[in-house]
Short mmCIF file of C-alpha atoms and ligand atoms in Angstrom, two decimals:
data_model
loop_
_atom_site.label_atom_id
_atom_site.label_comp_id
_atom_site.label_asym_id
_atom_site.label_seq_id
_atom_site.Cartn_x
_atom_site.Cartn_y
_atom_site.Cartn_z
CA MET X 6 -4.11 15.61 -23.80
CA ARG X 7 -1.97 12.65 -24.92
CA PHE X 8 -4.50 10.05 -23.88
CA PRO X 9 -7.94 10.22 -25.47
CA VAL X 10 -10.41 11.92 -23.14
CA PRO X 11 -13.54 9.73 -22.86
CA GLU X 12 -16.50 10.98 -24.90
CA PRO X 13 -18.82 11.41 -21.88
CA VAL X 14 -16.25 13.70 -20.24
CA LEU X 15 -15.98 15.87 -23.37
CA GLY X 16 -19.78 15.78 -23.58
CA ALA X 17 -20.12 17.05 -20.00
CA ILE X 18 -17.73 19.97 -20.67
CA GLY X 19 -19.68 20.76 -23.86
CA ARG X 20 -23.02 20.77 -22.05
CA LEU X 21 -21.73 23.07 -19.29
CA ASN X 22 -20.28 25.41 -21.95
CA SER X 23 -23.50 25.43 -23.98
CA ALA X 24 -25.37 26.51 -20.87
CA GLY X 25 -23.02 29.51 -20.66
CA HIS X 26 -20.57 28.25 -18.01
CA GLU X 27 -16.84 27.75 -17.98
CA ALA X 28 -15.68 24.16 -17.53
CA TYR X 29 -12.24 22.54 -17.54
CA LEU X 30 -10.59 19.27 -16.71
CA VAL X 31 -8.57 19.86 -13.55
CA GLY X 32 -6.13 18.33 -11.07
CA GLY X 33 -4.76 14.80 -11.17
CA CYS X 34 -6.02 13.89 -14.65
CA VAL X 35 -4.34 16.88 -16.37
CA ARG X 36 -1.14 16.38 -14.36
CA ASP X 37 -0.99 12.63 -15.04
CA ASP X 38 -1.64 13.11 -18.75
CA TYR X 39 1.08 15.77 -18.95
CA LEU X 40 3.49 13.34 -17.25
CA GLY X 41 2.56 10.60 -19.73
CA ILE X 42 0.59 8.54 -17.22
CA PRO X 43 -2.93 7.45 -18.20
CA PRO X 44 -5.41 9.32 -15.92
CA HIS X 45 -7.43 7.08 -13.58
CA ASP X 46 -10.39 9.44 -13.32
CA TYR X 47 -11.53 12.77 -14.72
CA ASP X 48 -12.52 15.77 -12.61
CA ILE X 49 -14.17 18.86 -14.02
CA CYS X 50 -14.20 22.28 -12.41
CA THR X 51 -16.80 24.79 -13.52
CA SER X 52 -18.21 28.27 -12.92
CA ALA X 53 -21.70 26.68 -12.69
CA TYR X 54 -23.17 26.48 -9.19
CA PRO X 55 -24.25 23.06 -7.83
CA ASP X 56 -27.97 23.65 -8.53
CA GLU X 57 -27.12 24.79 -12.05
CA ILE X 58 -25.06 21.61 -12.58
CA LEU X 59 -28.02 19.54 -11.35
CA ASN X 60 -30.31 21.38 -13.77
CA ILE X 61 -28.04 20.81 -16.74
CA PHE X 62 -27.80 17.08 -15.98
CA SER X 63 -31.38 16.66 -14.72
CA GLN X 64 -31.95 13.76 -17.13
CA GLU X 65 -28.88 11.87 -15.87
CA LYS X 66 -28.12 9.90 -12.77
CA THR X 67 -26.36 12.16 -10.24
CA LEU X 68 -24.88 11.76 -6.77
CA THR X 69 -25.10 14.72 -4.43
CA VAL X 70 -23.16 13.60 -1.33
CA GLY X 71 -20.50 16.27 -1.99
CA LYS X 72 -22.97 19.03 -2.86
CA ALA X 73 -22.19 21.19 0.19
CA HIS X 74 -18.57 21.33 -1.03
CA GLY X 75 -19.72 22.03 -4.57
CA THR X 76 -19.28 18.55 -6.01
CA ILE X 77 -21.94 16.81 -8.07
CA THR X 78 -21.06 13.40 -9.49
CA VAL X 79 -22.74 12.83 -12.84
CA ILE X 80 -22.91 9.32 -14.26
CA LEU X 81 -22.63 9.43 -18.03
CA ASN X 82 -22.51 6.11 -19.94
CA SER X 83 -21.80 4.48 -16.55
CA LEU X 84 -18.72 6.68 -16.08
CA PRO X 85 -18.84 8.73 -12.86
CA ILE X 86 -17.55 12.26 -13.47
CA GLU X 87 -17.00 14.67 -10.58
CA ILE X 88 -18.06 18.18 -11.47
CA THR X 89 -17.10 20.77 -8.86
CA THR X 90 -18.01 24.43 -8.68
CA TYR X 91 -15.04 26.83 -8.50
CA ARG X 92 -14.34 27.32 -4.79
CA ALA X 93 -12.49 29.78 -2.68
CA ASP X 94 -11.56 28.43 0.71
CA GLY X 95 -12.26 30.56 3.78
CA PRO X 96 -9.69 30.82 6.58
CA TYR X 97 -8.29 27.64 8.10
CA ARG X 98 -8.18 27.62 11.89
CA ASP X 99 -7.89 23.94 12.75
CA GLY X 100 -5.01 22.97 10.43
CA ARG X 101 -7.27 20.55 8.61
CA HIS X 102 -10.28 22.12 6.92
CA PRO X 103 -11.32 25.60 5.83
CA ASP X 104 -13.83 27.18 8.24
CA TYR X 105 -16.14 27.58 5.24
CA VAL X 106 -15.95 27.41 1.47
CA SER X 107 -17.53 29.90 -0.84
CA PHE X 108 -18.38 29.34 -4.47
CA THR X 109 -16.94 31.72 -7.04
CA ASN X 110 -17.01 32.10 -10.81
CA ASN X 111 -13.32 32.96 -10.94
CA LEU X 112 -11.07 30.11 -12.10
CA ALA X 113 -7.89 31.67 -10.66
CA GLU X 114 -9.47 31.80 -7.19
CA ASP X 115 -10.20 28.09 -7.42
CA LEU X 116 -6.75 27.18 -8.63
CA LYS X 117 -4.82 29.12 -6.03
CA ARG X 118 -6.36 27.10 -3.14
CA ARG X 119 -4.91 23.89 -4.62
CA ASP X 120 -1.79 22.42 -3.05
CA PHE X 121 0.97 22.14 -5.65
CA THR X 122 1.64 23.82 -8.98
CA MET X 123 1.43 20.49 -10.83
CA ASN X 124 -2.07 19.98 -9.37
CA ALA X 125 -3.39 23.32 -10.62
CA LEU X 126 -3.27 22.63 -14.35
CA VAL X 127 -6.56 22.84 -16.23
CA TRP X 128 -7.41 21.74 -19.77
CA HIS X 129 -10.15 22.61 -22.23
CA PRO X 130 -10.73 20.78 -25.55
CA LYS X 131 -10.62 24.08 -27.51
CA THR X 132 -7.78 25.92 -25.76
CA GLY X 133 -5.61 23.13 -24.34
CA ILE X 134 -3.73 23.52 -21.06
CA LYS X 135 -4.00 26.65 -18.94
CA ASP X 136 -1.16 26.88 -16.41
CA LEU X 137 -1.39 29.83 -14.03
CA PHE X 138 1.39 28.82 -11.61
CA GLY X 139 4.12 27.25 -13.76
CA GLY X 140 2.99 23.67 -13.09
CA ARG X 141 4.33 22.37 -16.41
CA GLU X 142 7.79 23.80 -15.81
CA ASP X 143 7.84 22.21 -12.35
CA CYS X 144 6.73 18.88 -13.86
CA ASP X 145 9.54 19.17 -16.42
CA LYS X 146 12.03 19.89 -13.63
CA GLN X 147 10.45 17.17 -11.49
CA ILE X 148 9.82 19.55 -8.63
CA ILE X 149 6.94 19.63 -6.15
CA ARG X 150 6.28 23.28 -5.41
CA CYS X 151 3.57 24.79 -3.22
CA ILE X 152 1.23 27.40 -4.60
CA GLY X 153 2.02 30.43 -2.44
CA SER X 154 3.88 30.35 0.86
CA PRO X 155 4.70 26.75 1.89
CA ALA X 156 4.49 27.59 5.62
CA LYS X 157 1.02 29.07 5.15
CA ARG X 158 -0.19 26.22 2.95
CA PHE X 159 1.04 23.48 5.32
CA THR X 160 -0.42 25.35 8.31
CA GLU X 161 -3.80 25.47 6.58
CA ASP X 162 -3.85 21.72 5.96
CA ALA X 163 -0.98 19.63 7.31
CA LEU X 164 -2.01 16.64 5.20
CA ARG X 165 -0.32 18.48 2.31
CA ILE X 166 3.02 17.58 3.97
CA LEU X 167 2.30 13.92 3.38
CA ARG X 168 0.82 14.58 -0.05
CA ALA X 169 4.14 16.21 -1.02
CA LEU X 170 6.01 13.07 0.06
CA ARG X 171 3.45 10.87 -1.66
CA PHE X 172 3.94 12.64 -4.99
CA ALA X 173 7.72 12.57 -4.46
CA SER X 174 7.45 8.80 -4.17
CA THR X 175 4.97 8.12 -6.98
CA PHE X 176 6.61 10.42 -9.56
CA SER X 177 10.24 10.31 -8.31
CA PHE X 178 10.10 14.10 -7.88
CA THR X 179 11.96 16.29 -5.41
CA VAL X 180 10.22 18.61 -2.97
CA GLU X 181 11.35 22.20 -3.46
CA LYS X 182 13.72 23.42 -0.70
CA THR X 183 11.64 26.07 1.06
CA ALA X 184 8.75 23.61 1.14
CA VAL X 185 11.00 21.03 2.84
CA PHE X 186 11.92 23.54 5.56
CA ALA X 187 8.26 24.38 6.09
CA MET X 188 7.34 20.68 6.21
CA LEU X 189 9.90 20.05 8.92
CA ASP X 190 8.71 23.08 10.81
CA LYS X 191 5.01 22.15 10.64
CA LYS X 192 5.31 18.36 10.83
CA ASP X 193 3.78 18.09 14.31
CA MET X 194 0.52 19.46 12.92
CA LEU X 195 0.16 16.09 11.16
CA LYS X 196 -0.90 14.70 14.54
CA ASN X 197 -4.19 16.61 14.23
CA ILE X 198 -5.07 15.06 10.88
CA SER X 199 -7.52 12.15 10.83
CA VAL X 200 -5.74 8.82 10.71
CA GLU X 201 -7.85 7.72 7.74
CA ARG X 202 -6.50 10.58 5.59
CA VAL X 203 -2.95 9.90 6.82
CA ALA X 204 -3.25 6.17 6.05
CA LEU X 205 -4.57 6.85 2.55
CA GLU X 206 -1.58 9.04 1.70
CA LEU X 207 0.90 6.67 3.38
CA ASN X 208 -0.44 3.73 1.39
CA LYS X 209 -0.06 5.65 -1.86
CA LEU X 210 3.45 6.73 -0.82
CA MET X 211 4.34 3.13 0.07
CA THR X 212 3.31 1.73 -3.31
CA GLY X 213 5.01 4.53 -5.23
CA ALA X 214 8.17 4.27 -7.30
CA ARG X 215 10.61 5.14 -4.51
CA PRO X 216 9.32 5.18 -0.94
CA ALA X 217 12.76 4.23 0.44
CA GLU X 218 14.43 7.32 -1.04
CA VAL X 219 11.66 9.54 0.30
CA PHE X 220 11.97 8.04 3.79
CA SER X 221 15.72 8.35 3.66
CA GLN X 222 15.46 12.06 2.74
CA HIS X 223 12.65 12.88 5.18
CA PRO X 224 12.97 10.53 8.18
CA ARG X 225 11.76 13.08 10.72
CA ILE X 226 8.47 13.55 8.91
CA LEU X 227 8.00 9.80 8.64
CA PHE X 228 8.61 9.32 12.35
CA THR X 229 5.92 11.89 13.14
CA VAL X 230 3.29 9.58 11.65
CA LEU X 231 5.10 6.25 12.28
CA PRO X 232 6.72 6.88 15.69
CA LEU X 233 7.39 3.18 16.36
CA LEU X 234 10.04 3.21 13.63
CA GLU X 235 12.11 5.96 15.23
CA PRO X 236 14.21 3.72 17.56
CA SER X 237 15.56 1.93 14.44
CA TYR X 238 17.28 5.14 13.37
CA HIS X 239 21.05 4.72 13.90
CA CYS X 240 20.48 1.41 15.74
CA ALA X 241 23.84 -0.29 15.11
CA GLN X 242 24.17 -3.90 13.96
CA ARG X 243 27.66 -5.17 14.71
CA SER X 244 27.96 -8.65 13.25
CA VAL X 245 29.53 -10.36 10.28
CA PHE X 246 26.08 -10.67 8.68
CA HIS X 247 25.37 -6.96 8.44
CA SER X 248 26.96 -3.99 6.71
CA TYR X 249 24.37 -1.38 7.72
CA ASP X 250 22.51 -0.17 10.81
CA VAL X 251 18.87 -1.23 11.22
CA TRP X 252 17.41 1.85 9.55
CA GLU X 253 19.74 1.75 6.54
CA HIS X 254 19.22 -1.99 6.19
CA THR X 255 15.44 -1.49 6.29
CA LEU X 256 15.47 1.19 3.61
CA ARG X 257 17.81 -0.81 1.39
CA ALA X 258 15.48 -3.78 1.68
CA LEU X 259 12.44 -1.57 1.01
CA SER X 260 14.05 -0.24 -2.16
CA LEU X 261 14.32 -3.82 -3.45
CA THR X 262 10.65 -4.75 -3.07
CA PRO X 263 7.94 -4.73 -5.75
CA PRO X 264 5.14 -2.16 -5.27
CA ASP X 265 2.89 -4.46 -3.24
CA LEU X 266 1.25 -2.75 -0.26
CA ALA X 267 1.58 -5.63 2.23
CA VAL X 268 5.14 -6.48 1.16
CA ARG X 269 6.19 -2.84 1.48
CA TRP X 270 4.65 -2.37 4.96
CA ALA X 271 6.09 -5.67 6.17
CA THR X 272 9.57 -4.82 4.91
CA LEU X 273 9.42 -1.38 6.53
CA PHE X 274 8.64 -2.95 9.91
CA HIS X 275 10.37 -6.36 9.70
CA ASP X 276 13.26 -5.37 11.98
CA SER X 277 11.49 -2.64 13.98
CA GLY X 278 11.71 -4.85 17.10
CA LYS X 279 15.52 -4.93 16.95
CA PRO X 280 16.24 -1.80 19.03
CA HIS X 281 14.08 -3.29 21.81
CA THR X 282 15.83 -6.66 21.92
CA VAL X 283 19.48 -5.81 21.39
CA THR X 284 22.12 -7.60 23.51
CA TYR X 285 25.90 -7.29 23.28
CA ASP X 286 28.71 -9.85 23.46
CA PRO X 287 31.84 -8.76 25.37
CA ASP X 288 33.44 -7.89 22.02
CA GLY X 289 30.47 -5.66 21.11
CA THR X 290 28.81 -8.06 18.67
CA THR X 291 25.04 -7.41 18.62
CA HIS X 292 22.23 -9.96 18.85
CA PHE X 293 18.51 -9.35 18.48
CA ARG X 294 16.95 -12.55 19.77
CA GLY X 295 13.18 -12.58 19.57
CA HIS X 296 13.00 -9.32 17.62
CA GLN X 297 10.49 -10.87 15.23
CA THR X 298 7.81 -11.07 17.93
CA VAL X 299 8.37 -7.45 18.96
CA SER X 300 8.28 -6.35 15.31
CA VAL X 301 4.90 -8.08 14.91
CA ARG X 302 3.56 -6.22 17.95
CA LEU X 303 4.84 -2.88 16.65
CA VAL X 304 3.49 -3.31 13.12
CA ARG X 305 0.12 -4.50 14.43
CA GLU X 306 -0.13 -1.50 16.76
CA THR X 307 0.78 0.80 13.89
CA MET X 308 -1.68 -0.69 11.43
CA GLN X 309 -4.46 -0.58 14.01
CA ALA X 310 -3.68 3.00 14.99
CA LEU X 311 -3.94 3.92 11.29
CA LYS X 312 -7.24 2.02 11.03
CA GLN X 313 -5.89 -0.04 8.16
CA SER X 314 -8.10 -2.92 7.02
CA ASN X 315 -8.08 -6.11 9.06
CA SER X 316 -6.96 -8.15 6.09
CA LEU X 317 -3.96 -5.89 5.38
CA THR X 318 -3.03 -5.87 9.08
CA LYS X 319 -3.22 -9.65 9.23
CA THR X 320 -1.16 -10.17 6.07
CA VAL X 321 1.52 -7.70 7.13
CA SER X 322 1.73 -9.22 10.63
CA LEU X 323 2.17 -12.72 9.19
CA LEU X 324 4.88 -11.55 6.80
CA VAL X 325 6.77 -9.87 9.64
CA ALA X 326 6.33 -12.92 11.90
CA HIS X 327 7.85 -15.27 9.30
CA HIS X 328 10.47 -12.99 7.75
CA ASP X 329 13.36 -14.91 9.31
CA ASP X 330 11.91 -18.43 9.04
CA ARG X 331 14.08 -20.79 7.04
CA ILE X 332 12.32 -22.12 3.99
CA GLY X 333 14.23 -24.56 1.80
CA PRO X 334 13.63 -27.31 -0.76
CA ASP X 335 12.97 -29.82 2.05
CA ASN X 336 10.05 -27.93 3.61
CA LEU X 337 8.89 -25.91 0.59
CA GLN X 338 5.58 -27.69 0.08
CA VAL X 339 4.81 -27.46 3.80
CA TRP X 340 5.22 -23.67 3.73
CA LEU X 341 3.28 -23.30 0.48
CA SER X 342 0.46 -25.24 2.08
CA LYS X 343 0.66 -23.41 5.39
CA LEU X 344 0.59 -19.89 3.94
CA GLY X 345 -1.19 -20.45 0.63
CA PRO X 346 0.51 -19.36 -2.61
CA ASP X 347 -0.41 -15.67 -2.41
CA LEU X 348 1.05 -15.07 1.05
CA PHE X 349 3.96 -17.41 0.33
CA PHE X 350 5.13 -15.40 -2.68
CA LYS X 351 4.73 -12.14 -0.76
CA LEU X 352 6.94 -13.62 1.97
CA MET X 353 9.48 -14.59 -0.70
CA HIS X 354 9.62 -10.94 -1.80
CA VAL X 355 10.21 -9.78 1.79
CA GLN X 356 12.90 -12.41 2.38
CA ARG X 357 14.66 -11.69 -0.91
CA ALA X 358 14.85 -7.95 -0.21
CA ASP X 359 15.99 -8.63 3.37
CA LEU X 360 18.71 -11.00 2.14
CA LEU X 361 20.08 -8.56 -0.44
CA ALA X 362 20.30 -5.81 2.17
CA HIS X 363 22.70 -7.92 4.31
CA ALA X 364 26.50 -8.09 4.04
CA PRO X 365 27.72 -9.18 0.56
CA HIS X 366 28.52 -12.78 1.55
CA VAL X 367 24.93 -13.21 2.84
CA ALA X 368 23.42 -11.44 -0.17
CA LYS X 369 25.08 -14.08 -2.37
CA ARG X 370 22.45 -16.55 -1.16
CA VAL X 371 19.96 -14.81 -3.43
CA ASP X 372 20.66 -17.36 -6.17
CA SER X 373 19.41 -20.23 -4.07
CA HIS X 374 16.46 -18.08 -2.96
CA ASP X 375 15.51 -17.46 -6.58
CA ALA X 376 15.86 -21.15 -7.36
CA LEU X 377 13.49 -21.91 -4.49
CA VAL X 378 10.88 -19.47 -5.81
CA LYS X 379 11.20 -21.09 -9.23
CA LYS X 380 10.66 -24.49 -7.67
CA ALA X 381 7.56 -23.21 -5.86
CA GLU X 382 6.18 -21.90 -9.14
CA GLU X 383 6.81 -25.27 -10.74
CA LEU X 384 5.10 -27.10 -7.88
CA ILE X 385 2.01 -24.95 -8.36
CA ALA X 386 2.08 -25.26 -12.15
CA ASN X 387 2.23 -29.05 -11.73
CA GLY X 388 -0.82 -28.99 -9.46
CA ALA X 389 0.99 -29.92 -6.24
CA CYS X 390 -1.25 -30.87 -3.36
CA LEU X 391 -1.46 -27.92 -0.96
CA SER X 392 -4.91 -28.07 0.60
CA LEU X 393 -7.71 -30.56 1.32
CA GLY X 394 -9.30 -29.61 -1.99
CA ASP X 395 -6.19 -30.84 -3.85
CA LEU X 396 -6.18 -34.22 -2.10
CA ALA X 397 -6.89 -37.20 -4.42
CA ILE X 398 -9.48 -38.43 -1.95
CA ASP X 399 -12.44 -36.72 -0.30
CA GLY X 400 -14.83 -37.24 2.62
CA LYS X 401 -17.51 -38.75 0.39
CA THR X 402 -15.17 -41.54 -0.72
CA LEU X 403 -14.20 -42.24 2.89
CA ILE X 404 -17.87 -42.48 3.92
CA GLU X 405 -18.51 -44.88 1.06
CA ASN X 406 -15.69 -46.98 2.49
CA GLY X 407 -16.95 -47.27 6.05
CA PHE X 408 -16.22 -43.93 7.73
CA ASP X 409 -18.90 -42.14 9.73
CA SER X 410 -19.34 -38.47 9.11
CA GLY X 411 -17.90 -36.78 12.18
CA PRO X 412 -14.70 -35.33 13.59
CA PHE X 413 -12.64 -38.47 12.91
CA LEU X 414 -13.34 -38.12 9.18
CA GLY X 415 -11.96 -34.56 9.14
CA GLU X 416 -8.99 -35.55 11.27
CA THR X 417 -8.18 -38.36 8.84
CA LEU X 418 -8.31 -36.08 5.80
CA ASN X 419 -5.97 -33.62 7.54
CA PHE X 420 -3.68 -36.49 8.54
CA LEU X 421 -3.50 -37.61 4.89
CA LEU X 422 -2.86 -34.07 3.69
CA GLU X 423 -0.04 -33.69 6.20
CA ARG X 424 1.57 -36.92 4.96
CA VAL X 425 1.31 -35.86 1.33
CA ILE X 426 2.76 -32.37 1.77
CA ASN X 427 5.57 -33.74 3.92
CA GLY X 428 6.42 -36.23 1.17
CA PHE X 429 5.55 -39.39 3.16
CA GLU X 430 2.80 -40.41 0.79
CA GLN X 431 1.93 -39.96 -2.91
CA ASN X 432 -1.23 -38.02 -3.69
CA ASP X 433 -2.77 -41.17 -5.11
CA ARG X 434 -6.35 -42.30 -4.45
CA GLN X 435 -5.58 -45.99 -3.86
CA SER X 436 -2.71 -45.50 -1.42
CA LEU X 437 -4.55 -42.72 0.44
CA LEU X 438 -7.60 -44.94 0.80
CA ALA X 439 -5.40 -47.76 2.11
CA SER X 440 -3.85 -45.43 4.72
CA ALA X 441 -7.25 -44.12 5.71
CA LEU X 442 -8.67 -47.62 6.17
CA LYS X 443 -5.64 -48.68 8.19
CA ARG X 444 -6.21 -45.68 10.45
CA LEU X 445 -9.89 -46.59 10.79
CA GLU X 446 -9.00 -50.16 11.83
CA GLU X 447 -6.57 -48.88 14.47
CA ARG X 448 -9.22 -46.56 15.78
CA LYS X 449 -11.76 -49.38 16.06
CA LYS X 450 -9.22 -51.56 17.91
CA GLN X 451 -8.50 -48.74 20.34
CA LEU X 452 -12.18 -48.16 21.00
CA LYS X 453 -12.66 -51.88 21.73
CA LEU X 454 -9.80 -51.89 24.21
CA GLN X 455 -11.32 -49.09 26.23
P1 LIG R 515 -4.72 11.11 -7.33
O1 LIG R 515 -6.19 11.17 -7.62
O2 LIG R 515 -3.89 10.61 -8.42
O3 LIG R 515 -4.44 10.45 -6.03
P2 LIG R 515 -5.00 13.95 -7.17
O4 LIG R 515 -4.00 15.06 -7.25
O5 LIG R 515 -6.06 13.91 -8.20
O6 LIG R 515 -4.19 12.61 -7.13
P3 LIG R 515 -7.13 14.12 -5.31
O7 LIG R 515 -7.16 13.84 -3.85
O8 LIG R 515 -7.99 13.34 -6.23
O9 LIG R 515 -5.62 14.01 -5.74
O10 LIG R 515 -7.45 15.67 -5.44
C1 LIG R 515 -7.81 16.30 -6.66
C2 LIG R 515 -7.23 17.71 -6.72
O11 LIG R 515 -7.72 18.48 -5.62
C3 LIG R 515 -5.71 17.76 -6.58
O12 LIG R 515 -5.06 17.58 -7.82
C4 LIG R 515 -5.50 19.17 -6.03
O13 LIG R 515 -5.64 20.13 -7.05
C5 LIG R 515 -6.69 19.32 -5.10
N1 LIG R 515 -6.40 18.87 -3.72
C6 LIG R 515 -6.59 17.65 -3.19
N2 LIG R 515 -6.24 17.60 -1.90
C7 LIG R 515 -5.84 18.84 -1.58
C8 LIG R 515 -5.37 19.45 -0.37
N3 LIG R 515 -5.26 18.75 0.76
N4 LIG R 515 -5.05 20.75 -0.42
C9 LIG R 515 -5.18 21.47 -1.56
N5 LIG R 515 -5.60 20.96 -2.72
C10 LIG R 515 -5.93 19.67 -2.74
MG1 LIG R 516 -7.76 12.47 -8.24
#
């Protein structure tokens, strides 16, 4: 392994071996290490049965939620390590899960049930990598290849179709040709997979190195799990602002975004409402008035159907809602305050990608966009006033100066904030207090008149 394997992991392998069992590192960690990517966790596969694993680690903290599937999680030096008994899957009849799993002491049996050759590498500290299915060669050639017949493997568990696309995106690999045919053939079986598993893979795909290329190569598979995007395919945009149809424009924009989950989802859906709002001038010029609202509805429906988190759904919906809003130097502070810096900069990423995916004369505006982002960063670095907490005056000071605690106090603070972020007033304690007191006087006069 290129990256040092943590001591507790080596210790666990050693202890299993000393008790007379085989044990190897397996799956993602061996693959990632081979590809030069630091592994994010370490899984061990072993010939020991679950009760034997529990015996060997009886002095340690263990988690047994996965025991029925052969997995015991052992916590060594606060590092959780998944140790799984070699398994042979029984027949699959529902396209999702094996009818039963049986434990085995044969490593090859365990490895041949795994999905792709690159995911069936194992490693032992004494003997190095063992590679029964040519996983290293496929990694070198950057190919995702099924173990065994692709049609059979995708029929067993259709989620593997999305896993193939996910790895294609994260590693910039290509799916081997017969596997692509089988994926297309079996894609409808994805509809039987739980939405949670689908969403997990889609999110990993989305934040990978090249989701746009994967979607462009495999649109039909994408539309099986994201059907609300399908109308965008070949939806023409005839106007001086656009060089591409909606789908091509969307993918170009997506390819220009940083790997941020909300930014990527928002960019994928930002124009999804266009096919539903298109109108034509007599000369054929297209318009998509109000498409933003439809796009918000479509992305919200999609995120909810996938049971994505409420916070992700909300962020993505807001980004889609505001993707066409004009933000310039004159209203910059207002927008920063309205969205908060985090959401604001995400929106800037969506707008930048969207801009660059327009016709060249529109894309040229990217320079002023970048200048605006720089200005926003400067405003924040200089402690610009964006929220009530940044205001040079607070409720306590107002109360000390004659205000009652109550709704009018809050209204006044918001009124002052509004004036400051719109540039009508300096964020200065004295002048804010003067404005507040003036407002209080006016209020008193009004109350007297009534
Ligand atoms: P990562 O953890 O980086 O997302 P991974 O390949 O480790 O990728 P896991 O879901 O952690 O993915 O699975 C661990 C291993 O289990 C895989 O490397 C593969 O060998 C096997 N595996 C996982 N899911 C499947 C599946 N649906 N079908 C067959 N084998 C699978
Ligand atoms: Mg893993």
